[in-house]
PDB file of C-alpha atoms in Angstrom:
ATOM      1  CA  ALA A  87      88.808 104.558  97.711  1.00 74.00           C
ATOM      2  CA  GLN A  88      87.670 103.047  94.469  1.00 84.00           C
ATOM      3  CA  SER A  89      89.224  99.697  93.725  1.00 90.00           C
ATOM      4  CA  VAL A  90      89.491  96.907  91.191  1.00 94.00           C
ATOM      5  CA  THR A  91      89.571  93.291  92.318  1.00 95.00           C
ATOM      6  CA  GLN A  92      90.973  90.329  90.483  1.00 95.00           C
ATOM      7  CA  LEU A  93      90.389  87.522  92.918  1.00 90.00           C
ATOM      8  CA  ASP A  94      92.392  84.892  91.056  1.00 94.00           C
ATOM      9  CA  SER A  95      96.108  85.499  91.201  1.00 94.00           C
ATOM     10  CA  GLN A  96      96.797  82.477  89.024  1.00 96.00           C
ATOM     11  CA  VAL A  97      94.641  80.379  86.696  1.00 97.00           C
ATOM     12  CA  PRO A  98      96.055  77.113  85.327  1.00 97.00           C
ATOM     13  CA  VAL A  99      94.307  75.649  82.296  1.00 97.00           C
ATOM     14  CA  PHE A 100      94.967  73.084  79.601  1.00 97.00           C
ATOM     15  CA  GLU A 101      95.418  74.049  75.985  1.00 97.00           C
ATOM     16  CA  GLU A 102      92.132  74.294  74.017  1.00 97.00           C
ATOM     17  CA  ALA A 103      90.070  74.567  77.203  1.00 97.00           C
ATOM     18  CA  PRO A 104      87.880  77.629  77.860  1.00 98.00           C
ATOM     19  CA  VAL A 105      88.915  80.197  80.437  1.00 98.00           C
ATOM     20  CA  GLU A 106      87.342  83.048  82.381  1.00 97.00           C
ATOM     21  CA  LEU A 107      89.347  85.666  84.259  1.00 98.00           C
ATOM     22  CA  ARG A 108      87.303  87.607  86.759  1.00 97.00           C
ATOM     23  CA  CYS A 109      87.275  91.347  87.414  1.00 97.00           C
ATOM     24  CA  ASN A 110      85.070  93.301  89.812  1.00 96.00           C
ATOM     25  CA  TYR A 111      85.175  96.957  90.710  1.00 95.00           C
ATOM     26  CA  SER A 112      83.986  98.804  93.742  1.00 91.00           C
ATOM     27  CA  SER A 113      81.694 101.568  92.561  1.00 80.00           C
ATOM     28  CA  SER A 114      78.357 101.898  90.773  1.00 74.00           C
ATOM     29  CA  VAL A 115      79.346 105.138  89.055  1.00 83.00           C
ATOM     30  CA  SER A 116      79.831 105.295  85.303  1.00 87.00           C
ATOM     31  CA  VAL A 117      82.992 103.561  84.184  1.00 90.00           C
ATOM     32  CA  TYR A 118      85.217 102.795  81.256  1.00 91.00           C
ATOM     33  CA  LEU A 119      86.673  99.297  81.411  1.00 94.00           C
ATOM     34  CA  PHE A 120      89.833  97.764  80.007  1.00 95.00           C
ATOM     35  CA  TRP A 121      91.739  94.505  79.889  1.00 97.00           C
ATOM     36  CA  TYR A 122      95.479  94.501  79.281  1.00 96.00           C
ATOM     37  CA  VAL A 123      97.886  91.616  78.700  1.00 96.00           C
ATOM     38  CA  GLN A 124     101.540  91.506  79.685  1.00 95.00           C
ATOM     39  CA  TYR A 125     103.887  88.950  78.190  1.00 92.00           C
ATOM     40  CA  PRO A 126     107.132  88.197  80.071  1.00 86.00           C
ATOM     41  CA  ASN A 127     109.498  91.169  80.310  1.00 80.00           C
ATOM     42  CA  GLN A 128     107.245  93.394  78.251  1.00 84.00           C
ATOM     43  CA  GLY A 129     104.932  96.322  78.837  1.00 88.00           C
ATOM     44  CA  LEU A 130     101.152  96.099  78.859  1.00 92.00           C
ATOM     45  CA  GLN A 131      99.180  95.715  75.648  1.00 92.00           C
ATOM     46  CA  LEU A 132      95.487  96.569  75.287  1.00 92.00           C
ATOM     47  CA  LEU A 133      93.280  93.507  74.740  1.00 95.00           C
ATOM     48  CA  LEU A 134      89.877  95.162  74.674  1.00 95.00           C
ATOM     49  CA  LYS A 135      87.843  97.999  76.137  1.00 93.00           C
ATOM     50  CA  TYR A 136      84.302  98.932  76.998  1.00 94.00           C
ATOM     51  CA  LEU A 137      83.277 102.575  76.714  1.00 91.00           C
ATOM     52  CA  SER A 138      79.565 102.362  75.892  1.00 89.00           C
ATOM     53  CA  GLY A 139      77.051 100.411  73.816  1.00 91.00           C
ATOM     54  CA  SER A 140      76.926  96.631  73.631  1.00 92.00           C
ATOM     55  CA  THR A 141      77.957  95.012  76.876  1.00 92.00           C
ATOM     56  CA  LEU A 142      79.755  92.200  75.057  1.00 96.00           C
ATOM     57  CA  VAL A 143      83.085  93.415  73.781  1.00 96.00           C
ATOM     58  CA  LYS A 144      85.407  91.546  71.463  1.00 96.00           C
ATOM     59  CA  GLY A 145      89.148  92.073  71.502  1.00 94.00           C
ATOM     60  CA  ILE A 146      92.329  90.779  69.958  1.00 93.00           C
ATOM     61  CA  ASN A 147      93.532  87.173  70.005  1.00 92.00           C
ATOM     62  CA  GLY A 148      89.986  85.775  70.348  1.00 95.00           C
ATOM     63  CA  PHE A 149      89.267  87.285  73.757  1.00 97.00           C
ATOM     64  CA  GLU A 150      85.967  88.837  74.750  1.00 97.00           C
ATOM     65  CA  ALA A 151      84.554  90.407  77.897  1.00 98.00           C
ATOM     66  CA  GLU A 152      81.109  91.197  79.212  1.00 96.00           C
ATOM     67  CA  PHE A 153      80.185  94.269  81.211  1.00 95.00           C
ATOM     68  CA  ASN A 154      77.633  93.603  83.943  1.00 94.00           C
ATOM     69  CA  LYS A 155      76.587  96.858  85.535  1.00 92.00           C
ATOM     70  CA  SER A 156      74.455  95.363  88.290  1.00 92.00           C
ATOM     71  CA  GLN A 157      77.290  93.104  89.418  1.00 92.00           C
ATOM     72  CA  THR A 158      79.999  95.709  88.712  1.00 94.00           C
ATOM     73  CA  SER A 159      81.960  93.100  86.816  1.00 96.00           C
ATOM     74  CA  PHE A 160      83.908  92.840  83.582  1.00 97.00           C
ATOM     75  CA  HIS A 161      85.023  89.235  83.181  1.00 98.00           C
ATOM     76  CA  LEU A 162      87.367  88.192  80.391  1.00 98.00           C
ATOM     77  CA  ARG A 163      86.733  84.982  78.442  1.00 98.00           C
ATOM     78  CA  LYS A 164      88.239  82.885  75.705  1.00 98.00           C
ATOM     79  CA  PRO A 165      86.537  79.730  74.394  1.00 97.00           C
ATOM     80  CA  SER A 166      89.769  77.884  73.558  1.00 97.00           C
ATOM     81  CA  VAL A 167      93.190  78.961  74.854  1.00 97.00           C
ATOM     82  CA  HIS A 168      96.602  78.429  73.290  1.00 96.00           C
ATOM     83  CA  ILE A 169     100.015  77.988  74.861  1.00 96.00           C
ATOM     84  CA  SER A 170     100.842  81.471  73.587  1.00 95.00           C
ATOM     85  CA  ASP A 171      98.110  82.962  75.805  1.00 96.00           C
ATOM     86  CA  THR A 172     100.310  82.320  78.840  1.00 96.00           C
ATOM     87  CA  ALA A 173     100.756  85.815  80.278  1.00 96.00           C
ATOM     88  CA  GLU A 174      99.564  88.128  83.010  1.00 96.00           C
ATOM     89  CA  TYR A 175      96.231  89.863  82.534  1.00 97.00           C
ATOM     90  CA  PHE A 176      95.225  93.134  84.149  1.00 96.00           C
ATOM     91  CA  CYS A 177      91.798  94.638  84.478  1.00 96.00           C
ATOM     92  CA  ALA A 178      91.665  98.445  84.640  1.00 94.00           C
ATOM     93  CA  VAL A 179      88.853 100.889  85.330  1.00 93.00           C
ATOM     94  CA  ARG A 180      88.379 104.581  84.697  1.00 89.00           C
ATOM     95  CA  PHE A 181      85.894 105.815  87.277  1.00 88.00           C
ATOM     96  CA  MET A 182      84.066 108.745  85.727  1.00 82.00           C
ATOM     97  CA  ASN A 183      83.475 110.600  88.979  1.00 76.00           C
ATOM     98  CA  THR A 184      87.171 111.271  89.527  1.00 68.00           C
ATOM     99  CA  GLY A 185      88.789 114.478  88.400  1.00 63.00           C
ATOM    100  CA  PHE A 186      91.570 113.145  86.235  1.00 67.00           C
ATOM    101  CA  GLN A 187      91.885 110.548  83.549  1.00 69.00           C
ATOM    102  CA  LYS A 188      93.773 107.911  85.443  1.00 78.00           C
ATOM    103  CA  LEU A 189      93.124 104.205  85.411  1.00 86.00           C
ATOM    104  CA  VAL A 190      92.889 102.022  88.494  1.00 89.00           C
ATOM    105  CA  PHE A 191      94.410  98.590  87.948  1.00 92.00           C
ATOM    106  CA  GLY A 192      93.706  95.238  89.512  1.00 93.00           C
ATOM    107  CA  THR A 193      96.515  93.131  90.903  1.00 93.00           C
ATOM    108  CA  GLY A 194      96.628  90.895  87.845  1.00 95.00           C
ATOM    109  CA  THR A 195      95.871  87.256  87.023  1.00 96.00           C
ATOM    110  CA  ARG A 196      98.569  84.987  85.701  1.00 96.00           C
ATOM    111  CA  LEU A 197      97.174  82.614  83.080  1.00 97.00           C
ATOM    112  CA  LEU A 198      99.206  79.406  82.756  1.00 97.00           C
ATOM    113  CA  VAL A 199      98.350  77.281  79.725  1.00 97.00           C
ATOM    114  CA  SER A 200      99.818  73.797  79.627  1.00 96.00           C
ATOM    115  CA  PRO A 201      99.734  71.139  76.875  1.00 95.00           C
TER     116      PRO A 201
ATOM    117  CA  ASP B 210     102.303 102.819  65.080  1.00 67.00           C
ATOM    118  CA  VAL B 211     102.342 104.926  68.192  1.00 67.00           C
ATOM    119  CA  LYS B 212     105.235 104.457  70.534  1.00 88.00           C
ATOM    120  CA  VAL B 213     106.209 104.963  74.141  1.00 93.00           C
ATOM    121  CA  THR B 214     109.902 104.354  74.598  1.00 95.00           C
ATOM    122  CA  GLN B 215     111.678 103.764  77.870  1.00 95.00           C
ATOM    123  CA  SER B 216     115.380 104.284  77.508  1.00 88.00           C
ATOM    124  CA  SER B 217     116.570 101.311  79.557  1.00 90.00           C
ATOM    125  CA  ARG B 218     115.201  97.776  79.847  1.00 91.00           C
ATOM    126  CA  TYR B 219     117.402  96.817  82.794  1.00 94.00           C
ATOM    127  CA  LEU B 220     119.247  98.972  85.311  1.00 96.00           C
ATOM    128  CA  VAL B 221     121.350  98.114  88.341  1.00 97.00           C
ATOM    129  CA  LYS B 222     122.098 100.953  90.741  1.00 97.00           C
ATOM    130  CA  ARG B 223     123.645 101.280  94.171  1.00 97.00           C
ATOM    131  CA  THR B 224     121.841 102.395  97.293  1.00 97.00           C
ATOM    132  CA  GLY B 225     121.955 106.167  97.640  1.00 97.00           C
ATOM    133  CA  GLU B 226     122.467 106.891  93.951  1.00 97.00           C
ATOM    134  CA  LYS B 227     120.287 109.372  92.107  1.00 97.00           C
ATOM    135  CA  VAL B 228     118.514 107.497  89.320  1.00 97.00           C
ATOM    136  CA  PHE B 229     116.823 108.846  86.214  1.00 97.00           C
ATOM    137  CA  LEU B 230     114.286 106.827  84.245  1.00 97.00           C
ATOM    138  CA  GLU B 231     113.386 108.319  80.903  1.00 96.00           C
ATOM    139  CA  CYS B 232     110.227 107.968  78.867  1.00 96.00           C
ATOM    140  CA  VAL B 233     109.486 109.446  75.450  1.00 96.00           C
ATOM    141  CA  GLN B 234     106.234 109.322  73.485  1.00 94.00           C
ATOM    142  CA  ASP B 235     105.745 110.263  69.844  1.00 91.00           C
ATOM    143  CA  MET B 236     101.978 110.844  69.914  1.00 84.00           C
ATOM    144  CA  ASP B 237     101.811 114.464  71.073  1.00 84.00           C
ATOM    145  CA  HIS B 238      99.807 113.334  74.103  1.00 85.00           C
ATOM    146  CA  GLU B 239      99.343 115.691  77.004  1.00 86.00           C
ATOM    147  CA  ASN B 240      98.959 113.057  79.693  1.00 90.00           C
ATOM    148  CA  MET B 241     101.758 110.783  80.851  1.00 93.00           C
ATOM    149  CA  PHE B 242     102.066 108.411  83.784  1.00 94.00           C
ATOM    150  CA  TRP B 243     104.633 106.489  85.811  1.00 97.00           C
ATOM    151  CA  TYR B 244     103.679 103.228  87.495  1.00 96.00           C
ATOM    152  CA  ARG B 245     105.631 100.666  89.415  1.00 96.00           C
ATOM    153  CA  GLN B 246     104.701  97.023  89.186  1.00 94.00           C
ATOM    154  CA  ASP B 247     105.343  94.517  91.960  1.00 93.00           C
ATOM    155  CA  PRO B 248     104.189  90.886  92.257  1.00 88.00           C
ATOM    156  CA  GLY B 249     100.830  90.629  93.971  1.00 85.00           C
ATOM    157  CA  LEU B 250     100.374  94.410  94.047  1.00 89.00           C
ATOM    158  CA  GLY B 251      99.618  95.098  90.401  1.00 89.00           C
ATOM    159  CA  LEU B 252     100.355  98.565  89.036  1.00 92.00           C
ATOM    160  CA  ARG B 253     100.566 101.468  91.418  1.00 92.00           C
ATOM    161  CA  LEU B 254     100.598 105.055  90.219  1.00 92.00           C
ATOM    162  CA  ILE B 255     103.645 107.071  91.263  1.00 96.00           C
ATOM    163  CA  TYR B 256     103.174 110.375  89.437  1.00 95.00           C
ATOM    164  CA  PHE B 257     101.354 111.706  86.427  1.00 93.00           C
ATOM    165  CA  SER B 258     101.558 114.778  84.262  1.00 93.00           C
ATOM    166  CA  TYR B 259      98.777 116.445  82.331  1.00 87.00           C
ATOM    167  CA  ASP B 260     100.897 119.020  80.532  1.00 87.00           C
ATOM    168  CA  VAL B 261     104.405 120.406  80.264  1.00 89.00           C
ATOM    169  CA  LYS B 262     105.725 121.368  83.695  1.00 87.00           C
ATOM    170  CA  MET B 263     102.491 120.142  85.292  1.00 89.00           C
ATOM    171  CA  LYS B 264     102.595 117.141  87.606  1.00 92.00           C
ATOM    172  CA  GLU B 265     100.501 115.487  90.244  1.00 92.00           C
ATOM    173  CA  LYS B 266     101.282 112.901  92.882  1.00 93.00           C
ATOM    174  CA  GLY B 267      99.828 109.486  92.456  1.00 91.00           C
ATOM    175  CA  ASP B 268      99.268 106.878  95.134  1.00 90.00           C
ATOM    176  CA  ILE B 269     102.895 106.197  96.092  1.00 95.00           C
ATOM    177  CA  PRO B 270     105.025 109.302  95.387  1.00 96.00           C
ATOM    178  CA  GLU B 271     107.361 109.025  98.381  1.00 96.00           C
ATOM    179  CA  GLY B 272     110.996 108.796  97.357  1.00 96.00           C
ATOM    180  CA  TYR B 273     110.286 109.860  93.777  1.00 97.00           C
ATOM    181  CA  SER B 274     110.054 113.046  91.780  1.00 97.00           C
ATOM    182  CA  VAL B 275     109.341 113.759  88.113  1.00 97.00           C
ATOM    183  CA  SER B 276     110.240 116.207  85.403  1.00 96.00           C
ATOM    184  CA  ARG B 277     108.323 117.212  82.289  1.00 95.00           C
ATOM    185  CA  GLU B 278     110.197 119.953  80.476  1.00 93.00           C
ATOM    186  CA  LYS B 279     108.994 118.935  77.017  1.00 94.00           C
ATOM    187  CA  LYS B 280     105.689 117.430  75.992  1.00 92.00           C
ATOM    188  CA  GLU B 281     107.178 114.226  74.655  1.00 94.00           C
ATOM    189  CA  ARG B 282     109.427 113.404  77.614  1.00 96.00           C
ATOM    190  CA  PHE B 283     108.503 112.433  81.162  1.00 97.00           C
ATOM    191  CA  SER B 284     111.301 111.525  83.548  1.00 96.00           C
ATOM    192  CA  LEU B 285     111.059 109.693  86.846  1.00 97.00           C
ATOM    193  CA  ILE B 286     113.748 110.511  89.406  1.00 97.00           C
ATOM    194  CA  LEU B 287     114.737 108.466  92.412  1.00 97.00           C
ATOM    195  CA  GLU B 288     116.428 111.033  94.599  1.00 94.00           C
ATOM    196  CA  SER B 289     118.340 108.499  96.690  1.00 96.00           C
ATOM    197  CA  ALA B 290     117.734 104.957  95.565  1.00 97.00           C
ATOM    198  CA  SER B 291     116.872 102.367  98.173  1.00 97.00           C
ATOM    199  CA  THR B 292     116.535  98.594  97.948  1.00 97.00           C
ATOM    200  CA  ASN B 293     112.755  98.808  98.389  1.00 96.00           C
ATOM    201  CA  GLN B 294     112.611 100.669  95.094  1.00 98.00           C
ATOM    202  CA  THR B 295     113.732  97.564  93.244  1.00 97.00           C
ATOM    203  CA  SER B 296     110.830  97.051  90.860  1.00 96.00           C
ATOM    204  CA  MET B 297     109.523  97.160  87.302  1.00 95.00           C
ATOM    205  CA  TYR B 298     108.735 100.716  86.242  1.00 97.00           C
ATOM    206  CA  LEU B 299     106.205 101.343  83.495  1.00 96.00           C
ATOM    207  CA  CYS B 300     105.584 104.576  81.652  1.00 96.00           C
ATOM    208  CA  ALA B 301     102.299 105.219  79.841  1.00 94.00           C
ATOM    209  CA  SER B 302     100.711 107.857  77.688  1.00 92.00           C
ATOM    210  CA  ARG B 303      97.014 108.515  77.258  1.00 85.00           C
ATOM    211  CA  THR B 304      95.576 107.346  73.997  1.00 68.00           C
ATOM    212  CA  GLY B 305      93.072 109.611  72.313  1.00 62.00           C
ATOM    213  CA  GLN B 306      89.681 110.260  73.807  1.00 67.00           C
ATOM    214  CA  ASP B 307      88.945 106.807  75.119  1.00 64.00           C
ATOM    215  CA  TYR B 308      91.150 107.040  78.199  1.00 68.00           C
ATOM    216  CA  GLY B 309      93.139 103.943  77.331  1.00 78.00           C
ATOM    217  CA  TYR B 310      96.888 103.971  77.779  1.00 88.00           C
ATOM    218  CA  THR B 311      99.821 103.047  75.586  1.00 90.00           C
ATOM    219  CA  PHE B 312     102.609 101.540  77.650  1.00 93.00           C
ATOM    220  CA  GLY B 313     106.340 101.418  77.232  1.00 94.00           C
ATOM    221  CA  SER B 314     108.202  98.116  77.547  1.00 93.00           C
ATOM    222  CA  GLY B 315     109.219  98.808  81.113  1.00 94.00           C
ATOM    223  CA  THR B 316     112.464  99.300  83.022  1.00 95.00           C
ATOM    224  CA  ARG B 317     113.444  96.662  85.514  1.00 95.00           C
ATOM    225  CA  LEU B 318     115.439  98.447  88.193  1.00 97.00           C
ATOM    226  CA  THR B 319     117.520  96.631  90.766  1.00 97.00           C
ATOM    227  CA  VAL B 320     118.970  98.612  93.660  1.00 97.00           C
ATOM    228  CA  VAL B 321     121.821  96.853  95.454  1.00 97.00           C
TER     229      VAL B 321
END
């Protein structure tokens, strides 16, 4: 089965430090890629997406991600985090060889930003 | 702004009860989804619907059913609630042509 892996379940970081949240997926087929953020007791909100074109994608709140086809990765980065970035982040993939438009989600990475 | 609304934020139900979770979207989208979210497991797809009265099982359909009588409403039904169904339930609707989802705020269900 196709899968999405977020190896880091939790990433602690100090305020104003850079951060990278890792995402890898299992297949070399064509994909659409997404990052979502979930603040406590809320639903998921789209941060950014890659559908085609430039492999560097910019999203909301200063986040960006880079699609690397050869490494089947889509890592999320921010050069300087804020306390308010504390949340859970989910990577999601639409594998284009499947028959229906469903997303496969990773298990999430909890970003903890401390002063 | 587009909206996906889940009728309850928190629910507490007893074991064996029949439970209905409601989701309404105002975007005229054909595709709707129900996920459950558990710590360390991420989001797992329970059921999805690609049109009125059309439904497909997701990865973990056991113990659940769904109803889609109108395009805007997708209901998740727990036929006989059990404690292992205590979870956060998220409804989503497909957004346009780019396959992204819009999510509701979630329903945190506790079965006692």
